[in-house]
XYZ file of N, CA and C in Angstrom:
516
model
N 88.706 -150.491 41.365
C 88.867 -151.884 40.700
C 89.919 -152.084 40.035
N 90.891 -152.888 39.884
C 91.803 -153.262 39.082
C 91.512 -154.356 38.415
N 91.890 -154.514 36.907
C 91.510 -155.551 36.232
C 92.625 -156.276 36.036
N 92.788 -157.465 36.816
C 94.053 -158.678 36.905
C 93.972 -159.278 35.500
N 93.124 -159.425 34.856
C 93.095 -159.902 33.452
C 93.850 -159.202 32.317
N 94.244 -158.196 32.539
C 95.039 -157.080 31.571
C 96.389 -157.851 31.097
N 96.704 -158.246 29.866
C 97.902 -159.003 29.481
C 99.180 -157.939 29.733
N 100.141 -158.363 30.356
C 101.403 -157.700 30.628
C 102.737 -158.463 30.386
N 103.582 -157.723 29.787
C 104.707 -158.419 29.431
C 105.753 -157.642 30.372
N 107.096 -158.396 30.845
C 107.974 -157.576 31.457
C 109.254 -157.981 30.618
N 110.087 -157.187 30.135
C 111.412 -157.596 29.524
C 112.268 -157.116 30.019
N 113.414 -158.083 30.641
C 114.617 -157.702 31.228
C 115.904 -158.125 30.510
N 116.716 -157.115 30.322
C 118.047 -157.455 29.623
C 119.301 -157.438 30.620
N 119.971 -158.295 30.348
C 121.261 -158.618 30.840
C 122.418 -158.598 29.927
N 123.489 -158.431 30.527
C 124.821 -158.372 29.808
C 126.025 -159.201 30.480
N 126.883 -159.531 29.844
C 128.220 -159.926 30.490
C 129.399 -160.073 29.360
N 130.457 -159.724 29.873
C 131.818 -160.236 28.783
C 131.993 -161.411 28.877
N 131.870 -162.269 27.729
C 131.861 -163.494 27.519
C 133.300 -163.645 28.201
N 133.490 -164.982 29.089
C 134.635 -165.661 29.658
C 135.375 -164.601 30.476
N 134.588 -163.667 31.286
C 135.333 -162.777 31.815
C 134.524 -162.366 33.131
N 134.815 -162.780 34.451
C 134.104 -162.477 35.422
C 133.729 -160.930 35.586
N 132.612 -160.759 36.111
C 132.155 -159.047 36.419
C 133.184 -158.463 37.446
N 133.502 -157.586 36.983
C 134.240 -156.386 37.979
C 133.532 -156.272 39.492
N 134.413 -156.155 40.224
C 133.744 -156.276 41.687
C 132.526 -154.943 41.673
N 132.895 -153.942 41.192
C 131.796 -152.810 41.342
C 130.535 -152.962 40.244
N 130.362 -154.114 39.960
C 129.409 -154.748 39.105
C 128.262 -155.495 39.731
N 126.865 -155.046 39.990
C 126.047 -155.893 40.554
C 125.454 -157.158 39.732
N 125.701 -158.350 40.163
C 125.300 -159.363 39.330
C 123.848 -159.860 39.412
N 123.357 -160.418 38.419
C 121.965 -161.085 38.453
C 121.695 -162.135 39.654
N 120.741 -162.907 39.488
C 120.282 -163.943 40.557
C 120.237 -165.199 39.660
N 120.536 -166.279 40.204
C 120.287 -167.649 39.732
C 120.788 -167.675 38.268
N 120.212 -168.246 37.225
C 121.009 -168.595 36.048
C 121.824 -167.078 35.533
N 121.249 -165.964 35.979
C 121.953 -164.809 35.573
C 123.070 -164.260 36.562
N 123.461 -165.264 37.123
C 124.595 -164.834 38.267
C 125.744 -164.066 37.676
N 126.061 -164.621 36.459
C 127.343 -163.847 35.668
C 127.281 -162.650 34.844
N 125.648 -162.374 35.169
C 125.186 -161.253 34.167
C 124.683 -160.003 35.112
N 124.737 -158.769 34.159
C 124.609 -157.656 34.854
C 123.792 -156.749 34.047
N 122.731 -155.897 34.751
C 122.108 -154.865 34.005
C 122.872 -153.424 34.081
N 124.116 -153.659 34.811
C 125.012 -152.366 34.750
C 125.828 -152.015 33.618
N 126.474 -150.896 33.463
C 127.230 -150.764 32.441
C 128.506 -151.370 32.362
N 129.165 -151.982 31.271
C 130.114 -152.833 31.381
C 131.196 -151.837 30.600
N 132.469 -152.371 30.897
C 133.733 -151.806 30.122
C 134.502 -152.753 29.262
N 134.520 -152.835 28.163
C 134.850 -153.741 27.048
C 136.150 -153.505 26.346
N 137.067 -154.229 25.818
C 138.325 -154.024 25.043
C 137.723 -154.640 23.654
N 138.662 -154.211 22.867
C 138.425 -154.622 21.229
C 138.672 -156.061 21.427
N 137.624 -156.765 20.422
C 137.766 -158.120 20.272
C 137.019 -158.696 21.475
N 136.501 -158.164 22.572
C 135.750 -158.886 23.585
C 134.351 -158.999 22.997
N 133.664 -160.310 23.466
C 132.471 -160.464 23.017
C 131.303 -160.395 24.199
N 130.230 -159.714 24.034
C 129.249 -159.286 24.861
C 128.228 -160.267 24.779
N 127.794 -161.023 25.760
C 126.587 -161.678 25.703
C 125.310 -161.155 26.233
N 124.433 -161.023 25.595
C 123.220 -160.636 25.881
C 122.269 -161.275 26.231
N 121.377 -161.341 27.651
C 120.341 -162.266 27.472
C 119.027 -161.378 27.839
N 117.847 -161.632 27.162
C 116.498 -160.939 27.438
C 115.520 -162.098 27.919
N 115.307 -161.495 29.015
C 113.992 -162.564 29.984
C 112.811 -161.646 29.752
N 111.822 -162.412 29.107
C 110.426 -162.086 28.801
C 109.650 -162.802 29.672
N 108.971 -162.177 30.582
C 107.848 -162.681 31.576
C 106.330 -162.400 31.408
N 105.772 -162.949 31.248
C 104.273 -162.743 31.380
C 103.877 -162.628 32.947
N 103.668 -161.459 32.905
C 103.378 -160.908 34.562
C 101.945 -160.929 34.936
N 100.958 -161.160 34.033
C 99.452 -161.025 33.982
C 99.034 -162.665 34.261
N 97.900 -162.485 34.487
C 96.959 -163.627 35.036
C 96.262 -164.290 33.669
N 96.742 -163.868 32.557
C 96.151 -164.354 31.543
C 97.287 -165.176 30.508
N 97.032 -166.119 29.843
C 98.135 -166.727 28.828
C 98.389 -165.850 27.479
N 99.375 -166.026 27.192
C 99.527 -164.795 25.816
C 100.265 -166.006 24.613
N 99.606 -165.385 23.525
C 100.170 -166.104 22.353
C 100.815 -165.403 21.484
N 101.593 -166.087 20.568
C 102.640 -165.301 19.672
C 103.246 -164.406 20.236
N 104.287 -164.778 21.407
C 105.233 -163.708 21.918
C 106.408 -163.556 21.142
N 106.840 -162.412 20.740
C 108.012 -162.076 20.423
C 109.035 -161.547 21.018
N 110.339 -161.430 20.800
C 111.137 -160.517 21.204
C 112.233 -160.055 20.144
N 112.425 -158.794 19.973
C 113.182 -158.189 18.905
C 114.266 -157.490 19.522
N 115.483 -157.353 19.186
C 116.545 -156.540 19.433
C 117.508 -155.976 18.056
N 117.832 -154.830 18.297
C 118.665 -154.519 17.098
C 120.203 -154.546 17.893
N 121.098 -155.044 16.896
C 122.400 -155.103 17.404
C 122.701 -153.456 17.623
N 123.513 -153.199 18.593
C 123.885 -152.007 18.997
C 124.802 -151.018 17.940
N 124.236 -149.633 17.613
C 124.843 -149.267 16.482
C 125.909 -147.956 17.073
N 126.617 -147.425 16.222
C 127.473 -146.605 16.428
C 128.759 -146.534 15.685
N 129.592 -145.783 15.625
C 130.775 -145.541 14.654
C 132.066 -146.090 15.322
N 132.377 -147.213 15.263
C 131.865 -148.451 14.352
C 130.600 -149.055 15.399
N 129.820 -150.003 14.661
C 128.897 -150.620 15.524
C 129.405 -151.866 15.960
N 128.845 -152.416 17.120
C 128.854 -154.054 17.558
C 128.798 -154.765 16.358
N 129.408 -155.950 16.182
C 129.220 -156.982 15.161
C 128.764 -158.115 15.809
N 127.557 -158.568 15.457
C 126.576 -159.793 15.665
C 127.715 -161.109 15.347
N 127.866 -162.359 16.362
C 128.636 -163.205 16.194
C 127.533 -164.128 15.712
N 127.963 -164.446 14.400
C 127.198 -165.517 13.743
C 126.661 -166.782 14.512
N 125.361 -167.093 14.172
C 125.127 -168.453 15.009
C 124.623 -168.110 16.628
N 124.716 -167.139 16.973
C 124.695 -167.115 18.355
C 123.581 -166.704 18.952
N 122.314 -165.989 18.242
C 121.067 -166.012 18.463
C 120.155 -167.068 18.846
N 119.723 -167.303 20.091
C 119.089 -168.624 20.392
C 117.965 -168.520 21.561
N 117.159 -169.355 21.777
C 116.346 -169.336 22.623
C 117.049 -170.162 23.910
N 117.489 -169.877 24.928
C 118.532 -170.223 25.968
C 117.293 -171.570 26.634
N 118.046 -172.734 26.503
C 117.298 -173.927 26.848
C 116.461 -174.754 25.957
N 116.232 -174.022 24.800
C 115.688 -174.931 23.740
C 116.485 -176.072 23.158
N 115.755 -177.121 22.529
C 116.579 -177.741 21.858
C 116.897 -177.184 20.465
N 118.209 -177.448 19.997
C 118.747 -176.760 19.115
C 117.882 -176.467 17.726
N 117.312 -177.626 17.347
C 116.318 -177.401 16.129
C 115.092 -176.341 16.470
N 114.574 -176.329 17.806
C 113.451 -175.628 17.915
C 113.988 -174.088 18.254
N 115.351 -173.834 18.621
C 115.922 -172.661 18.619
C 116.323 -172.039 17.251
N 116.641 -172.629 16.323
C 117.178 -172.296 15.230
C 115.720 -172.044 14.260
N 114.757 -172.764 14.488
C 113.290 -172.353 13.674
C 112.845 -171.012 14.553
N 112.890 -170.832 15.548
C 112.602 -169.551 16.397
C 113.152 -168.194 16.253
N 114.334 -168.393 15.475
C 115.139 -166.846 15.358
C 115.094 -166.768 13.840
N 114.730 -165.325 13.726
C 115.094 -164.556 12.324
C 116.101 -163.381 12.340
N 116.838 -163.044 11.303
C 117.678 -162.058 11.370
C 117.359 -161.055 10.201
N 117.698 -159.893 10.511
C 117.460 -158.448 9.875
C 118.708 -158.296 9.362
N 118.963 -158.107 7.909
C 120.194 -157.549 7.770
C 120.328 -156.288 7.390
N 121.473 -155.560 7.446
C 121.567 -154.029 7.429
C 121.417 -153.867 5.662
N 121.802 -154.619 5.087
C 121.392 -154.699 3.543
C 120.952 -155.763 2.968
N 119.635 -156.054 2.699
C 118.940 -157.306 2.422
C 119.460 -157.987 1.147
N 119.828 -156.961 0.351
C 120.590 -157.574 -0.891
C 122.064 -157.846 -0.630
N 122.728 -157.788 0.212
C 124.146 -158.245 0.680
C 124.143 -158.520 2.034
N 123.682 -159.718 2.446
C 123.733 -159.935 4.057
C 125.433 -160.071 4.690
N 126.262 -159.995 3.843
C 127.724 -159.940 4.036
C 127.954 -158.615 4.862
N 127.251 -157.608 4.452
C 127.153 -156.293 5.182
C 126.969 -156.264 6.757
N 126.291 -157.356 7.203
C 126.210 -157.743 8.413
C 124.693 -157.789 8.998
N 124.138 -158.208 10.290
C 123.096 -158.612 10.764
C 122.724 -156.928 11.663
N 121.426 -156.493 11.367
C 121.165 -155.381 11.881
C 120.147 -155.691 13.229
N 119.553 -156.707 13.215
C 118.531 -156.946 14.339
C 118.406 -158.420 14.211
N 117.418 -158.757 15.501
C 117.077 -160.181 15.530
C 115.810 -160.370 16.170
N 115.061 -161.370 15.626
C 113.588 -161.383 16.370
C 113.754 -162.839 16.611
N 112.981 -163.255 18.079
C 112.874 -164.618 18.371
C 111.219 -164.652 18.446
N 110.770 -165.659 18.075
C 109.254 -166.160 18.165
C 109.366 -167.075 19.078
N 108.987 -166.586 20.304
C 108.732 -167.462 21.624
C 107.575 -168.147 21.850
N 106.718 -167.892 20.867
C 105.565 -168.699 21.045
C 104.554 -168.381 22.237
N 103.718 -169.225 22.783
C 102.557 -168.812 23.830
C 103.573 -168.987 24.830
N 102.982 -168.043 25.771
C 103.932 -167.501 27.398
C 102.561 -167.717 28.182
N 102.822 -168.792 29.074
C 101.449 -168.879 30.003
C 101.740 -167.732 30.974
N 100.521 -167.781 31.743
C 100.689 -166.512 32.840
C 101.564 -166.955 34.009
N 102.337 -165.851 34.185
C 103.599 -165.973 35.118
C 104.981 -166.626 34.533
N 105.096 -167.468 33.419
C 106.043 -167.822 32.782
C 106.951 -167.017 32.202
N 108.299 -167.408 31.944
C 109.396 -166.652 31.254
C 110.083 -167.684 30.425
N 110.454 -166.920 29.299
C 111.556 -167.550 28.463
C 112.724 -166.582 28.270
N 113.612 -167.214 28.174
C 115.187 -166.190 27.908
C 115.768 -166.778 26.261
N 116.141 -165.450 25.761
C 116.665 -165.655 24.483
C 118.101 -164.826 24.591
N 118.741 -165.190 23.722
C 120.516 -164.708 23.822
C 121.011 -164.355 22.610
N 122.104 -163.491 22.237
C 123.211 -163.400 21.388
C 123.906 -162.783 21.838
N 125.100 -162.885 20.991
C 126.396 -162.315 21.012
C 126.699 -161.322 20.240
N 127.713 -160.096 20.465
C 128.210 -159.233 19.790
C 129.762 -159.066 19.992
N 130.248 -158.887 19.050
C 131.583 -158.510 19.038
C 131.993 -157.074 19.014
N 133.054 -156.593 20.208
C 133.442 -155.168 20.319
C 134.669 -155.032 19.099
N 134.390 -153.904 18.235
C 135.168 -153.647 17.269
C 136.426 -152.846 17.846
N 137.467 -152.788 17.315
C 138.690 -151.704 17.365
C 138.099 -150.310 17.325
N 138.413 -149.621 18.272
C 138.006 -147.915 18.118
C 138.998 -147.310 18.458
N 139.196 -146.043 18.056
C 140.290 -145.032 18.103
C 139.922 -144.138 19.233
N 138.412 -144.020 19.494
C 138.104 -143.020 20.623
C 137.086 -143.657 21.306
N 136.885 -143.232 22.481
C 136.077 -143.996 23.543
C 134.605 -143.912 23.048
N 133.781 -144.977 23.078
C 132.587 -144.958 22.744
C 131.566 -145.691 23.559
N 130.279 -145.543 23.438
C 129.105 -146.008 24.304
C 127.980 -146.546 23.399
N 127.922 -147.946 23.651
C 127.035 -148.599 22.891
C 125.787 -148.930 23.788
N 124.401 -148.309 23.561
C 123.384 -148.715 24.523
C 122.160 -149.481 23.436
N 121.770 -150.431 24.035
C 121.040 -151.500 23.847
C 119.696 -151.619 24.626
N 118.626 -151.846 23.490
C 117.416 -151.843 24.340
C 116.426 -153.079 23.645
N 115.928 -153.992 24.097
C 115.337 -154.994 23.359
C 113.636 -154.523 23.317
N 112.580 -155.337 22.628
C 111.231 -155.004 22.772
C 110.699 -156.415 22.456
N 109.389 -156.403 23.441
C 108.658 -157.499 23.269
C 107.309 -157.367 22.926
N 106.622 -158.378 22.224
C 105.226 -157.990 21.551
C 104.388 -159.189 21.867
N 103.094 -159.249 21.839
C 102.236 -160.604 21.958
C 101.410 -160.576 20.704
N 100.495 -161.668 20.573
C 99.477 -161.250 19.175
C 98.510 -160.480 19.579
N 97.991 -159.961 20.537
C 97.038 -159.068 20.690
C 97.184 -157.768 20.725
N 98.469 -157.418 20.672
C 99.155 -156.100 21.071
C 100.605 -156.194 20.341
N 100.759 -156.144 18.807
C 101.792 -156.211 18.284
C 102.380 -154.549 17.909
N 101.395 -153.760 17.978
C 101.672 -152.441 17.577
C 102.400 -151.482 19.094
N 102.411 -152.139 20.303
C 102.654 -151.225 21.262
C 103.731 -152.472 22.115
N 104.961 -152.187 21.442
C 106.117 -153.272 22.293
C 106.430 -152.798 23.666
N 106.682 -153.923 24.447
C 107.331 -153.590 25.561
C 108.728 -153.602 25.745
N 109.231 -152.465 26.041
C 110.612 -152.102 26.160
C 111.307 -152.768 27.198
N 112.678 -153.094 26.881
C 113.427 -153.700 27.983
C 114.079 -152.557 28.893
N 114.862 -152.695 29.782
C 115.684 -151.819 30.602
C 117.036 -151.349 29.374
N 117.650 -150.276 29.461
C 118.855 -150.149 28.665
C 120.100 -150.402 29.415
N 120.836 -151.353 28.385
C 122.333 -151.755 28.958
C 123.175 -150.830 27.945
N 124.317 -150.599 28.866
C 125.261 -149.881 28.218
C 126.929 -150.798 28.184
N 127.574 -150.430 27.129
C 128.743 -150.979 26.819
C 129.746 -150.033 26.330
N 130.732 -149.687 27.301
C 131.894 -148.775 26.794
C 132.858 -149.361 26.371
N 133.623 -148.696 25.403
C 135.018 -149.133 25.117
C 135.815 -147.971 24.905
């Protein structure tokens, strides 16, 4: 006996270098994600990486208070969050702004940079998906580095056991 009414989320993470076509050895996404990939990307200093996270309710029950969180990839040096880039894809500007909150590296001094993003995507009907996005700038690096990034999704009745996304990597 399988209980088909067990709530379940799927969180998929995609990425691309902004305004650059995908290299021929990288597998593109499908549909709206045609320019995005889950494969590792190679970036240069000052490139901007666009991250898309697609949260899907794969169960047969509606879920309330769905949130997606993502930390800005860290390293030495870390990627830099692009101001005002966090959004709910396809949402009216006002709704998208109300749905996003930022966590700062130093709450006493936001100028030190953004550490993470939380999107309150709200209710997600059975089988439905919502997409959130943000951008991060690649800093100048002296030696090769890899940044790895994973997002997380939760819902009202299960806030303590987040669903992780797949890992994506950017090398510079």
